[in-house]
Amino acid sequence: MKTAVFPGSFDPFTNGHVDIISRALPLFDRIIVGIGNNTSKQYLFPVEERERWISGIFENEKKVLVKRYNSLTVDFCRQEGAGYILRGLRSSIDFEYERPIAHTNSRMAPGVETVFLIASEKFSSVSSTILREIIRHGGDVSEFIPKGIILPGRK
Ligand code: ADP
């Protein structure tokens, strides 16, 4: 069984994340959305809420599972029997950020391959970081996030 882990913070989950998962579905038998806990990050939304959103969005898609993890991504992959790490690339900045992580992960776990999908043109400027700023200032991010996500003040 071809299993991929799609690791991230998903703070919040966006249409860009949905797009990567949807496009990766034909490539894998199972995609585990892994909500990581990066000790150096302060999250805007509690992990329970992020998990609930993503599970709700994919409740009818049997190939998608949502799990939280606190370990290294490669250890989570081994634990789940996943041979692939799925990531999205929006820009050369993403690429330069991802490259050393992918190299280091492949040193640590040679059997786990990182697979990148180029962000769709339509979503390539959607970023959780920007959405968090808008949300913090009371702005409306509805057009950038899936319909199932309830945010304070959402129309
Ligand atoms: P992290 O904190 O690990 O960067 P994110 O939740 O920001 O987690 O992103 C998870 C993954 O989704 C990353 O591979 C990121 O590049 C990708 N991603 C984020 N936004 C988009 C988007 N708009 N289009 C495609 N990929 C995206």
PDB file of C-alpha atoms and ligand atoms in Angstrom:
ATOM      1  CA  MET A   1       0.000   0.000   0.000  1.00  0.00           C
ATOM      2  CA  LYS A   2       1.406   3.405  -1.003  1.00  0.00           C
ATOM      3  CA  THR A   3       1.025   5.673   1.997  1.00  0.00           C
ATOM      4  CA  ALA A   4       2.014   9.348   2.107  1.00  0.00           C
ATOM      5  CA  VAL A   5       2.194  11.637   5.088  1.00  0.00           C
ATOM      6  CA  PHE A   6       1.236  15.252   4.373  1.00  0.00           C
ATOM      7  CA  PRO A   7       2.837  17.025   7.327  1.00  0.00           C
ATOM      8  CA  GLY A   8       2.105  20.593   8.322  1.00  0.00           C
ATOM      9  CA  SER A   9       0.754  23.015  10.858  1.00  0.00           C
ATOM     10  CA  PHE A  10      -2.457  23.813   8.967  1.00  0.00           C
ATOM     11  CA  ASP A  11      -2.946  26.896  11.147  1.00  0.00           C
ATOM     12  CA  PRO A  12      -5.400  27.436   9.506  1.00  0.00           C
ATOM     13  CA  PHE A  13      -6.104  24.779   6.841  1.00  0.00           C
ATOM     14  CA  THR A  14      -6.505  26.514   3.454  1.00  0.00           C
ATOM     15  CA  ASN A  15      -7.774  25.861  -0.067  1.00  0.00           C
ATOM     16  CA  GLY A  16      -4.112  25.448  -1.040  1.00  0.00           C
ATOM     17  CA  HIS A  17      -3.807  22.467   1.327  1.00  0.00           C
ATOM     18  CA  VAL A  18      -7.052  20.963  -0.037  1.00  0.00           C
ATOM     19  CA  ASP A  19      -5.679  21.345  -3.557  1.00  0.00           C
ATOM     20  CA  ILE A  20      -2.430  19.494  -2.770  1.00  0.00           C
ATOM     21  CA  ILE A  21      -4.286  16.616  -1.085  1.00  0.00           C
ATOM     22  CA  SER A  22      -6.885  16.345  -3.873  1.00  0.00           C
ATOM     23  CA  ARG A  23      -4.227  16.271  -6.576  1.00  0.00           C
ATOM     24  CA  ALA A  24      -2.161  13.700  -4.651  1.00  0.00           C
ATOM     25  CA  LEU A  25      -5.106  11.325  -4.103  1.00  0.00           C
ATOM     26  CA  PRO A  26      -4.684   9.478  -7.431  1.00  0.00           C
ATOM     27  CA  LEU A  27      -0.984   8.915  -6.620  1.00  0.00           C
ATOM     28  CA  PHE A  28      -1.398   7.187  -3.253  1.00  0.00           C
ATOM     29  CA  ASP A  29      -3.584   4.553  -1.587  1.00  0.00           C
ATOM     30  CA  ARG A  30      -3.671   6.507   1.651  1.00  0.00           C
ATOM     31  CA  ILE A  31      -2.765  10.052   2.665  1.00  0.00           C
ATOM     32  CA  ILE A  32      -2.244  10.779   6.339  1.00  0.00           C
ATOM     33  CA  VAL A  33      -2.543  14.467   7.110  1.00  0.00           C
ATOM     34  CA  GLY A  34      -0.056  14.776   9.960  1.00  0.00           C
ATOM     35  CA  ILE A  35      -0.589  17.748  12.205  1.00  0.00           C
ATOM     36  CA  GLY A  36       2.863  18.336  13.606  1.00  0.00           C
ATOM     37  CA  ASN A  37       3.764  20.023  16.820  1.00  0.00           C
ATOM     38  CA  ASN A  38       6.712  22.294  16.192  1.00  0.00           C
ATOM     39  CA  THR A  39       8.019  23.305  19.606  1.00  0.00           C
ATOM     40  CA  SER A  40       9.286  26.655  18.279  1.00  0.00           C
ATOM     41  CA  LYS A  41       5.860  27.660  16.915  1.00  0.00           C
ATOM     42  CA  GLN A  42       2.974  29.368  18.651  1.00  0.00           C
ATOM     43  CA  TYR A  43      -0.274  28.294  17.046  1.00  0.00           C
ATOM     44  CA  LEU A  44      -3.345  30.489  16.542  1.00  0.00           C
ATOM     45  CA  PHE A  45      -5.827  27.591  16.514  1.00  0.00           C
ATOM     46  CA  PRO A  46      -5.788  24.685  18.995  1.00  0.00           C
ATOM     47  CA  VAL A  47      -4.723  21.382  17.497  1.00  0.00           C
ATOM     48  CA  GLU A  48      -8.107  19.816  18.349  1.00  0.00           C
ATOM     49  CA  GLU A  49      -9.817  22.429  16.193  1.00  0.00           C
ATOM     50  CA  ARG A  50      -7.406  21.966  13.275  1.00  0.00           C
ATOM     51  CA  GLU A  51      -7.893  18.205  13.480  1.00  0.00           C
ATOM     52  CA  ARG A  52     -11.689  18.589  13.533  1.00  0.00           C
ATOM     53  CA  TRP A  53     -11.699  20.861  10.463  1.00  0.00           C
ATOM     54  CA  ILE A  54      -9.542  18.579   8.341  1.00  0.00           C
ATOM     55  CA  SER A  55     -11.396  15.406   9.388  1.00  0.00           C
ATOM     56  CA  GLY A  56     -14.701  17.094   8.538  1.00  0.00           C
ATOM     57  CA  ILE A  57     -13.525  18.251   5.113  1.00  0.00           C
ATOM     58  CA  PHE A  58     -12.382  14.737   4.156  1.00  0.00           C
ATOM     59  CA  GLU A  59     -15.045  12.720   5.981  1.00  0.00           C
ATOM     60  CA  ASN A  60     -16.246  11.201   2.693  1.00  0.00           C
ATOM     61  CA  GLU A  61     -12.778  10.482   1.376  1.00  0.00           C
ATOM     62  CA  LYS A  62     -11.770   7.101   2.776  1.00  0.00           C
ATOM     63  CA  LYS A  63      -8.157   7.469   1.614  1.00  0.00           C
ATOM     64  CA  VAL A  64      -7.513  10.490   3.855  1.00  0.00           C
ATOM     65  CA  LEU A  65      -6.754  10.095   7.563  1.00  0.00           C
ATOM     66  CA  VAL A  66      -5.912  12.876   9.997  1.00  0.00           C
ATOM     67  CA  LYS A  67      -3.477  12.331  12.869  1.00  0.00           C
ATOM     68  CA  ARG A  68      -1.458  14.462  15.231  1.00  0.00           C
ATOM     69  CA  TYR A  69       2.164  13.760  15.997  1.00  0.00           C
ATOM     70  CA  ASN A  70       4.860  15.129  18.256  1.00  0.00           C
ATOM     71  CA  SER A  71       7.866  13.279  16.887  1.00  0.00           C
ATOM     72  CA  LEU A  72      10.172  13.757  13.911  1.00  0.00           C
ATOM     73  CA  THR A  73       8.237  13.505  10.644  1.00  0.00           C
ATOM     74  CA  VAL A  74      10.383  10.543   9.504  1.00  0.00           C
ATOM     75  CA  ASP A  75       9.637   8.679  12.752  1.00  0.00           C
ATOM     76  CA  PHE A  76       5.941   9.371  12.267  1.00  0.00           C
ATOM     77  CA  CYS A  77       6.242   7.976   8.712  1.00  0.00           C
ATOM     78  CA  ARG A  78       7.919   4.805  10.001  1.00  0.00           C
ATOM     79  CA  GLN A  79       5.275   4.432  12.691  1.00  0.00           C
ATOM     80  CA  GLU A  80       2.522   4.721  10.079  1.00  0.00           C
ATOM     81  CA  GLY A  81       4.253   2.599   7.440  1.00  0.00           C
ATOM     82  CA  ALA A  82       4.428   5.578   5.062  1.00  0.00           C
ATOM     83  CA  GLY A  83       7.032   5.579   2.285  1.00  0.00           C
ATOM     84  CA  TYR A  84       6.361   9.134   1.131  1.00  0.00           C
ATOM     85  CA  ILE A  85       6.277  12.655   2.540  1.00  0.00           C
ATOM     86  CA  LEU A  86       4.049  14.959   0.523  1.00  0.00           C
ATOM     87  CA  ARG A  87       4.776  18.705   0.401  1.00  0.00           C
ATOM     88  CA  GLY A  88       3.589  21.637  -1.690  1.00  0.00           C
ATOM     89  CA  LEU A  89       5.891  24.148  -3.385  1.00  0.00           C
ATOM     90  CA  ARG A  90       4.633  27.667  -3.990  1.00  0.00           C
ATOM     91  CA  SER A  91       7.846  29.488  -4.763  1.00  0.00           C
ATOM     92  CA  SER A  92      11.625  29.389  -4.752  1.00  0.00           C
ATOM     93  CA  ILE A  93      11.412  30.388  -1.080  1.00  0.00           C
ATOM     94  CA  ASP A  94       9.464  27.190  -0.327  1.00  0.00           C
ATOM     95  CA  PHE A  95      11.983  25.260  -2.410  1.00  0.00           C
ATOM     96  CA  GLU A  96      15.013  26.605  -0.520  1.00  0.00           C
ATOM     97  CA  TYR A  97      13.253  25.909   2.787  1.00  0.00           C
ATOM     98  CA  GLU A  98      12.236  22.382   1.764  1.00  0.00           C
ATOM     99  CA  ARG A  99      15.460  21.261   0.119  1.00  0.00           C
ATOM    100  CA  PRO A 100      17.648  20.825   3.245  1.00  0.00           C
ATOM    101  CA  ILE A 101      14.711  19.285   5.126  1.00  0.00           C
ATOM    102  CA  ALA A 102      14.178  16.729   2.339  1.00  0.00           C
ATOM    103  CA  HIS A 103      17.918  15.958   2.206  1.00  0.00           C
ATOM    104  CA  THR A 104      18.142  15.559   5.970  1.00  0.00           C
ATOM    105  CA  ASN A 105      15.040  13.396   6.078  1.00  0.00           C
ATOM    106  CA  SER A 106      16.393  11.156   3.335  1.00  0.00           C
ATOM    107  CA  ARG A 107      19.635  10.720   5.330  1.00  0.00           C
ATOM    108  CA  MET A 108      17.660   9.807   8.422  1.00  0.00           C
ATOM    109  CA  ALA A 109      15.180   7.580   6.608  1.00  0.00           C
ATOM    110  CA  PRO A 110      16.489   6.481   3.173  1.00  0.00           C
ATOM    111  CA  GLY A 111      13.284   4.537   2.515  1.00  0.00           C
ATOM    112  CA  VAL A 112      11.086   7.604   2.792  1.00  0.00           C
ATOM    113  CA  GLU A 113      10.864   9.709  -0.373  1.00  0.00           C
ATOM    114  CA  THR A 114       9.722  13.337  -0.319  1.00  0.00           C
ATOM    115  CA  VAL A 115       7.312  14.121  -3.147  1.00  0.00           C
ATOM    116  CA  PHE A 116       6.596  17.728  -4.104  1.00  0.00           C
ATOM    117  CA  LEU A 117       3.612  19.042  -5.976  1.00  0.00           C
ATOM    118  CA  ILE A 118       3.835  22.534  -7.445  1.00  0.00           C
ATOM    119  CA  ALA A 119       1.059  24.718  -6.046  1.00  0.00           C
ATOM    120  CA  SER A 120      -1.740  25.377  -8.506  1.00  0.00           C
ATOM    121  CA  GLU A 121      -1.545  28.858  -9.974  1.00  0.00           C
ATOM    122  CA  LYS A 122      -4.858  29.713  -8.375  1.00  0.00           C
ATOM    123  CA  PHE A 123      -3.649  28.956  -4.842  1.00  0.00           C
ATOM    124  CA  SER A 124       0.027  29.764  -5.035  1.00  0.00           C
ATOM    125  CA  SER A 125      -0.333  32.969  -3.023  1.00  0.00           C
ATOM    126  CA  VAL A 126      -2.496  31.441  -0.297  1.00  0.00           C
ATOM    127  CA  SER A 127      -0.517  31.166   2.913  1.00  0.00           C
ATOM    128  CA  SER A 128      -1.570  30.281   6.451  1.00  0.00           C
ATOM    129  CA  THR A 129       0.835  32.942   7.750  1.00  0.00           C
ATOM    130  CA  ILE A 130      -0.935  35.702   5.810  1.00  0.00           C
ATOM    131  CA  LEU A 131      -4.371  34.348   6.752  1.00  0.00           C
ATOM    132  CA  ARG A 132      -3.417  34.367  10.456  1.00  0.00           C
ATOM    133  CA  GLU A 133      -2.529  38.060  10.174  1.00  0.00           C
ATOM    134  CA  ILE A 134      -5.865  38.835   8.502  1.00  0.00           C
ATOM    135  CA  ILE A 135      -7.774  36.825  11.138  1.00  0.00           C
ATOM    136  CA  ARG A 136      -5.908  38.521  14.008  1.00  0.00           C
ATOM    137  CA  HIS A 137      -7.035  41.882  12.640  1.00  0.00           C
ATOM    138  CA  GLY A 138     -10.638  40.791  12.229  1.00  0.00           C
ATOM    139  CA  GLY A 139     -10.543  40.433   8.418  1.00  0.00           C
ATOM    140  CA  ASP A 140     -12.540  37.961   6.352  1.00  0.00           C
ATOM    141  CA  VAL A 141     -10.577  35.013   4.933  1.00  0.00           C
ATOM    142  CA  SER A 142     -13.615  33.051   3.669  1.00  0.00           C
ATOM    143  CA  GLU A 143     -12.481  32.942   0.070  1.00  0.00           C
ATOM    144  CA  PHE A 144      -9.194  31.270   1.018  1.00  0.00           C
ATOM    145  CA  ILE A 145     -10.405  28.489   3.309  1.00  0.00           C
ATOM    146  CA  PRO A 146     -12.715  25.490   2.824  1.00  0.00           C
ATOM    147  CA  LYS A 147     -16.398  25.978   3.566  1.00  0.00           C
ATOM    148  CA  GLY A 148     -16.410  23.482   6.475  1.00  0.00           C
ATOM    149  CA  ILE A 149     -14.185  25.692   8.629  1.00  0.00           C
ATOM    150  CA  ILE A 150     -15.970  27.842  11.152  1.00  0.00           C
ATOM    151  CA  LEU A 151     -14.017  30.906  12.210  1.00  0.00           C
ATOM    152  CA  PRO A 152     -15.152  33.673  14.509  1.00  0.00           C
ATOM    153  CA  GLY A 153     -16.913  36.319  12.427  1.00  0.00           C
ATOM    154  CA  ARG A 154     -17.106  34.176   9.293  1.00  0.00           C
ATOM    155  CA  LYS A 155     -19.940  35.235   7.014  1.00  0.00           C
TER     156      LYS A 155
HETATM  157  P1  ADP B   1       4.496  23.984   7.750  1.00  0.00           P
HETATM  158  O1  ADP B   1       4.400  24.673   9.059  1.00  0.00           O
HETATM  159  O2  ADP B   1       5.033  22.589   7.835  1.00  0.00           O
HETATM  160  O3  ADP B   1       5.146  24.776   6.648  1.00  0.00           O
HETATM  161  P2  ADP B   1       1.921  24.517   6.502  1.00  0.00           P
HETATM  162  O4  ADP B   1       0.634  24.155   7.115  1.00  0.00           O
HETATM  163  O5  ADP B   1       2.236  25.958   6.360  1.00  0.00           O
HETATM  164  O6  ADP B   1       2.994  23.742   7.363  1.00  0.00           O
HETATM  165  O7  ADP B   1       2.075  23.839   5.082  1.00  0.00           O
HETATM  166  C1  ADP B   1       1.989  22.453   4.901  1.00  0.00           C
HETATM  167  C2  ADP B   1       2.387  22.117   3.464  1.00  0.00           C
HETATM  168  O8  ADP B   1       1.445  22.679   2.569  1.00  0.00           O
HETATM  169  C3  ADP B   1       3.752  22.672   3.030  1.00  0.00           C
HETATM  170  O9  ADP B   1       4.359  21.750   2.145  1.00  0.00           O
HETATM  171  C4  ADP B   1       3.399  23.919   2.292  1.00  0.00           C
HETATM  172  O10 ADP B   1       4.382  24.263   1.337  1.00  0.00           O
HETATM  173  C5  ADP B   1       2.123  23.469   1.617  1.00  0.00           C
HETATM  174  N1  ADP B   1       1.265  24.601   1.280  1.00  0.00           N
HETATM  175  C6  ADP B   1       0.846  25.595   2.078  1.00  0.00           C
HETATM  176  N2  ADP B   1       0.056  26.460   1.410  1.00  0.00           N
HETATM  177  C7  ADP B   1      -0.016  25.984   0.139  1.00  0.00           C
HETATM  178  C8  ADP B   1      -0.664  26.445  -1.060  1.00  0.00           C
HETATM  179  N3  ADP B   1      -1.367  27.569  -1.074  1.00  0.00           N
HETATM  180  N4  ADP B   1      -0.521  25.706  -2.175  1.00  0.00           N
HETATM  181  C9  ADP B   1       0.228  24.568  -2.149  1.00  0.00           C
HETATM  182  N5  ADP B   1       0.882  24.094  -1.077  1.00  0.00           N
HETATM  183  C10 ADP B   1       0.755  24.786   0.058  1.00  0.00           C
END
